[in-house]
PDB file of C-alpha atoms in Angstrom:
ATOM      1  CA  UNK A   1      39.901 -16.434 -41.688  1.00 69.00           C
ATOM      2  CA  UNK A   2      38.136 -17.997 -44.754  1.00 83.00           C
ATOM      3  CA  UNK A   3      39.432 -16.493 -48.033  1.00 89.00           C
ATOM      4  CA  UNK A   4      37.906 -13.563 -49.516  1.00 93.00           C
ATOM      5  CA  UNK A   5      37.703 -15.304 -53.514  1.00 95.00           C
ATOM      6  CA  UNK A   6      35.131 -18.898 -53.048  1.00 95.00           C
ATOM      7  CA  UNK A   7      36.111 -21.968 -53.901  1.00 92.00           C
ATOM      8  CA  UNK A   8      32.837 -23.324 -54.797  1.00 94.00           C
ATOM      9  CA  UNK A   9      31.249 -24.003 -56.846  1.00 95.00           C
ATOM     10  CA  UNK A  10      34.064 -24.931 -59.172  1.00 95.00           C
ATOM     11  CA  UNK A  11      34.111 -23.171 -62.513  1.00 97.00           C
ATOM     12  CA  UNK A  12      35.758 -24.832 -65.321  1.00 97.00           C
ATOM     13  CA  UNK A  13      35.864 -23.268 -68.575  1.00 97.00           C
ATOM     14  CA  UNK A  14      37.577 -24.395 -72.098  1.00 96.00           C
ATOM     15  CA  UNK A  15      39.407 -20.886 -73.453  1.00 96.00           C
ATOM     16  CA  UNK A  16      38.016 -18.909 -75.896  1.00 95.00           C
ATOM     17  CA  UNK A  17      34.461 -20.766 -75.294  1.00 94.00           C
ATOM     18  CA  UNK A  18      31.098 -18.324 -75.860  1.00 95.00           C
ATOM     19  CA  UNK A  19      30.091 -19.197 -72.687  1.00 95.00           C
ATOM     20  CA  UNK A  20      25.818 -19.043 -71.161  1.00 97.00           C
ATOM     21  CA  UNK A  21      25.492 -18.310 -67.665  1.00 96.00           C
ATOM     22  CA  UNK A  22      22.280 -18.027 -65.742  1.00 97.00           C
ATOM     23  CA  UNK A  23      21.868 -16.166 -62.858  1.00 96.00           C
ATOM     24  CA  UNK A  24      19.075 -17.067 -60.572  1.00 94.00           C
ATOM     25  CA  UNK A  25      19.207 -13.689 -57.782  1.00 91.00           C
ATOM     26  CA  UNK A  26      17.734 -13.858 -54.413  1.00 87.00           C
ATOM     27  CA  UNK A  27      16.503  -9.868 -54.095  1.00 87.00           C
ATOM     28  CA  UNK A  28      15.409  -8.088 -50.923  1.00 85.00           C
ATOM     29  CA  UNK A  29      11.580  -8.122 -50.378  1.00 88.00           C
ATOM     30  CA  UNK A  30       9.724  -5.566 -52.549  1.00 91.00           C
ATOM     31  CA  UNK A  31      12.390  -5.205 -55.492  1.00 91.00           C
ATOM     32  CA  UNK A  32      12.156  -6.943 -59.038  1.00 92.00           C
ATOM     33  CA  UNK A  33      14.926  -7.361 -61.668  1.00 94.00           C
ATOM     34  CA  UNK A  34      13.692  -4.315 -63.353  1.00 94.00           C
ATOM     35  CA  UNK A  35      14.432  -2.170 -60.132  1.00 95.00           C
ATOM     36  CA  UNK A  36      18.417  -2.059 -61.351  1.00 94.00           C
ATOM     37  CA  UNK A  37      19.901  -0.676 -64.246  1.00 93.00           C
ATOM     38  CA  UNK A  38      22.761  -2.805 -65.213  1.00 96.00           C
ATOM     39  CA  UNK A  39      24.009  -6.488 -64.467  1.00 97.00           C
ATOM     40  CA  UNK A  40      27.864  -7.290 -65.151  1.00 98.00           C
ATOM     41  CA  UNK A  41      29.984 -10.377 -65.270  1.00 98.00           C
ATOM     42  CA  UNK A  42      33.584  -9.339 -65.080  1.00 98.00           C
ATOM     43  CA  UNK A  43      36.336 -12.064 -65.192  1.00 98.00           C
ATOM     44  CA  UNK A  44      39.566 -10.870 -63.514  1.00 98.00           C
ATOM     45  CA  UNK A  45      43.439 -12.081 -63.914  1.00 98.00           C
ATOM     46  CA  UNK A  46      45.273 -12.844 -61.046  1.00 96.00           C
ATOM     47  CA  UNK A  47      48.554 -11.111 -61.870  1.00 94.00           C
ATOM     48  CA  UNK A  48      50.928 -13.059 -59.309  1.00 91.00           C
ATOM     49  CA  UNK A  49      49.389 -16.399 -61.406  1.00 94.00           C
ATOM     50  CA  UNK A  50      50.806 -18.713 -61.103  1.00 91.00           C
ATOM     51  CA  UNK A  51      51.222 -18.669 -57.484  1.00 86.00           C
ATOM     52  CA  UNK A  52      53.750 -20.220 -55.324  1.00 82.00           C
ATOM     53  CA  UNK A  53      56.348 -20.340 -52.108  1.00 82.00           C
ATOM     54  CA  UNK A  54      55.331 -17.076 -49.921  1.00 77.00           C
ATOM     55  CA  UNK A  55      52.754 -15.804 -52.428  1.00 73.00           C
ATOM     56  CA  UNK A  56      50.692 -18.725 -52.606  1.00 78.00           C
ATOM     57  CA  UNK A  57      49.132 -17.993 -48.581  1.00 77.00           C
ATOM     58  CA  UNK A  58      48.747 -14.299 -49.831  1.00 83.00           C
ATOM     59  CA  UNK A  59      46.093 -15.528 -52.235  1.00 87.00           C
ATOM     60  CA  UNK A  60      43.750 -16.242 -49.077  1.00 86.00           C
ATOM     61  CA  UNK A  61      43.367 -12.559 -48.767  1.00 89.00           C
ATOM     62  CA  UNK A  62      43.090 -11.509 -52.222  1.00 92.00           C
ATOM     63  CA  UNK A  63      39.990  -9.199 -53.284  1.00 92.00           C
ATOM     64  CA  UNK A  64      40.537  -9.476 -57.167  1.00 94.00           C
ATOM     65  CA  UNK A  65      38.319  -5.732 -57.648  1.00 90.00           C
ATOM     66  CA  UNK A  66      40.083  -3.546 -54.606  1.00 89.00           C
ATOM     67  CA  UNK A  67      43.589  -5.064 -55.563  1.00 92.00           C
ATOM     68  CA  UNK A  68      43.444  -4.255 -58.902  1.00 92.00           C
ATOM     69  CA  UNK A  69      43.364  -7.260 -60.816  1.00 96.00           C
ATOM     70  CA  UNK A  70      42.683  -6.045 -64.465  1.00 97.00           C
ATOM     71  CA  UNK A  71      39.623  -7.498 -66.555  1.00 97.00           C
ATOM     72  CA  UNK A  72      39.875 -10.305 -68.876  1.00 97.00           C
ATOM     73  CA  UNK A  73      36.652 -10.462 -70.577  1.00 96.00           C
ATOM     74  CA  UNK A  74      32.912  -8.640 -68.624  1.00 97.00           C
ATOM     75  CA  UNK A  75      29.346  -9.181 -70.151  1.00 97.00           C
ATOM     76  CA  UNK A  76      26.498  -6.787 -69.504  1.00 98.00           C
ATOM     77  CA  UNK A  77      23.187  -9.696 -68.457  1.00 98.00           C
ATOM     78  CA  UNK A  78      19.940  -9.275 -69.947  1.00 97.00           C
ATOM     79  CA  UNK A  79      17.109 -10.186 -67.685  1.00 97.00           C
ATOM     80  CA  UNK A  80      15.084 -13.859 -68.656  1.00 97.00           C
ATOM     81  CA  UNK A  81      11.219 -13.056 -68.318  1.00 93.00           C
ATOM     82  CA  UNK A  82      10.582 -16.183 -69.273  1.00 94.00           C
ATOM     83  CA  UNK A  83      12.264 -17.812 -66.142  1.00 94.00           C
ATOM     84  CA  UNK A  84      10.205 -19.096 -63.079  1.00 94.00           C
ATOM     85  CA  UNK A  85      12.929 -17.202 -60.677  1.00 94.00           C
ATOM     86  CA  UNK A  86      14.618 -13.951 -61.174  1.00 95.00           C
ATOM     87  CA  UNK A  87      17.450 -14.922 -63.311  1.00 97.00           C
ATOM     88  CA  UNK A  88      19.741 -12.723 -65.775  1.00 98.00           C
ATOM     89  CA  UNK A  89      21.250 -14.467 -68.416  1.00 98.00           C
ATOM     90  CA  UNK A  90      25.119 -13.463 -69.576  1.00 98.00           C
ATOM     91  CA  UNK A  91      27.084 -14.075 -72.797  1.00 98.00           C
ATOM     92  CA  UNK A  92      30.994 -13.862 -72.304  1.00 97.00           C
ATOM     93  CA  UNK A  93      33.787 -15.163 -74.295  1.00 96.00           C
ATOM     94  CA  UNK A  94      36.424 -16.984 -71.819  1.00 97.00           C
ATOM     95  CA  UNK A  95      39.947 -15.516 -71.541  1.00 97.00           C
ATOM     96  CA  UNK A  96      42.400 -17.674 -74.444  1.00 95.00           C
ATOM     97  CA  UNK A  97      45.037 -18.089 -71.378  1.00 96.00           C
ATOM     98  CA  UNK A  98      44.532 -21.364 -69.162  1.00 96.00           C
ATOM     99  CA  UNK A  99      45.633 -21.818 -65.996  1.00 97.00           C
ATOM    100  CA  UNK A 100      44.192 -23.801 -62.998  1.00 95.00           C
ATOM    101  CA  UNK A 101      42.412 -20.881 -60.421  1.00 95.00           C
ATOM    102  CA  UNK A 102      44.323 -17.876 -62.500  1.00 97.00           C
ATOM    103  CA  UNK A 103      40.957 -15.820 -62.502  1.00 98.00           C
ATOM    104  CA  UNK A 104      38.105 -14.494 -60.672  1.00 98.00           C
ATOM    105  CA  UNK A 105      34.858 -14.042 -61.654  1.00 97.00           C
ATOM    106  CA  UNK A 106      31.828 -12.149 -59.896  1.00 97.00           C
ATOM    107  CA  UNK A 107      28.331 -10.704 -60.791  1.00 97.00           C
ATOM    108  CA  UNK A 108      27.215  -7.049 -59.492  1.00 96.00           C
ATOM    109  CA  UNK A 109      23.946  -5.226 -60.416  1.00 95.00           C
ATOM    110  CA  UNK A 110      23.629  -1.395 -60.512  1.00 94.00           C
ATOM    111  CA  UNK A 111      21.872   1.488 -60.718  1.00 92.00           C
ATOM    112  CA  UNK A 112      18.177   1.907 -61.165  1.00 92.00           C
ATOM    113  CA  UNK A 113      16.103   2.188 -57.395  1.00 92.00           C
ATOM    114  CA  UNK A 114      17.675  -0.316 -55.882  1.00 91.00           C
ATOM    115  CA  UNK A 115      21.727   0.268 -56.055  1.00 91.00           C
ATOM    116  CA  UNK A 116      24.814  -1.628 -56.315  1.00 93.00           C
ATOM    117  CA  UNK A 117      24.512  -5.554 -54.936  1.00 91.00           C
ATOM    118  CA  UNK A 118      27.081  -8.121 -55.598  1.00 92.00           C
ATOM    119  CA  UNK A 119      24.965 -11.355 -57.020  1.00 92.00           C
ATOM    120  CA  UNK A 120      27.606 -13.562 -56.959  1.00 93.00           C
ATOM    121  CA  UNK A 121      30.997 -13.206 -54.746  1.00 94.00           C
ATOM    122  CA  UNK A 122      34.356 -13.252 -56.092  1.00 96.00           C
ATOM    123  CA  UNK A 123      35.084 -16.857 -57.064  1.00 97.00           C
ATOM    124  CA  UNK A 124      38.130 -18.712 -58.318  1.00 97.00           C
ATOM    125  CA  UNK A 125      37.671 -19.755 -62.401  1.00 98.00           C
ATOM    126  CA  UNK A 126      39.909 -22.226 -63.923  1.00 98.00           C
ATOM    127  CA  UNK A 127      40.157 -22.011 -67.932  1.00 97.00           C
ATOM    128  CA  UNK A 128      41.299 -25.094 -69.652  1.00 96.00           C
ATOM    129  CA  UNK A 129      43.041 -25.722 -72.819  1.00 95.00           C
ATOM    130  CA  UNK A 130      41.371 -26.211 -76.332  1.00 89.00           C
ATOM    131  CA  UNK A 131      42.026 -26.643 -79.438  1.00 80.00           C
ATOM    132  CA  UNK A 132      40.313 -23.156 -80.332  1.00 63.00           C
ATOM    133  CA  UNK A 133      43.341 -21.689 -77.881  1.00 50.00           C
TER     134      UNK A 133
END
């Protein structure tokens, strides 16, 4: 069974970095960015990190939102009219802790007419040191 967090593509992020991120969404037929109400970044903490003898294999079935992991930092998107694709555009501050996979990061939109979809799955995010940290 593959594991439920993605390993690509790789996220690396220097702590405490204001960090861009652009969003290009593939939506079901008929619907526009406009048709949610609100699009979220959340960064989650692995709190078993760092993980090792017979947790490390447990980590395959993590799901960072239903287990509980708490939030590190989340950003609320803006949409960019200005973009050929349907893209939302996020602003978030990276956690100050590094640590090589020791968060999760995902994008869900909600509300509005067309409901709660997950943009981008669950995927591993590595923050690396800085001199800011």
């Amino acid at each position: 069974m593959p594991p439920l967090i993605r390993e690509a593509p790789i996220y690396r992020w220097p702590a405490l970095q204001a960090q861009t991120v652009r969003v290009e969404c593939a939506l079901r037929a008929g619907l526009s960015l406009s048709d949610y109400g609100t699009f979220t970044l959340t960064v989650r903490q692995d709190p078993e990190w760092p993980r090792s003898g017979p947790a490390r294999p447990a980590v395959d079935a993590a799901n960072p939102r239903s287990d509980g992991w708490s939030i590190s930092t989340s950003s609320v998107g803006a949409i960019d009219a200005s973009a050929t694709n349907p893209t939302v555009v996020f602003t978030v501050t990276v956690p100050a802790a590094p640590g090589y996979r020791r968060y999760a990061l995902d994008v869900v939109a909600s509300g509005g007419i067309a409901g709660r979809v997950q943009l981008v799955d669950s995927t591993w995010l590595t923050v690396i040191p800085t001199l800011l940290a």
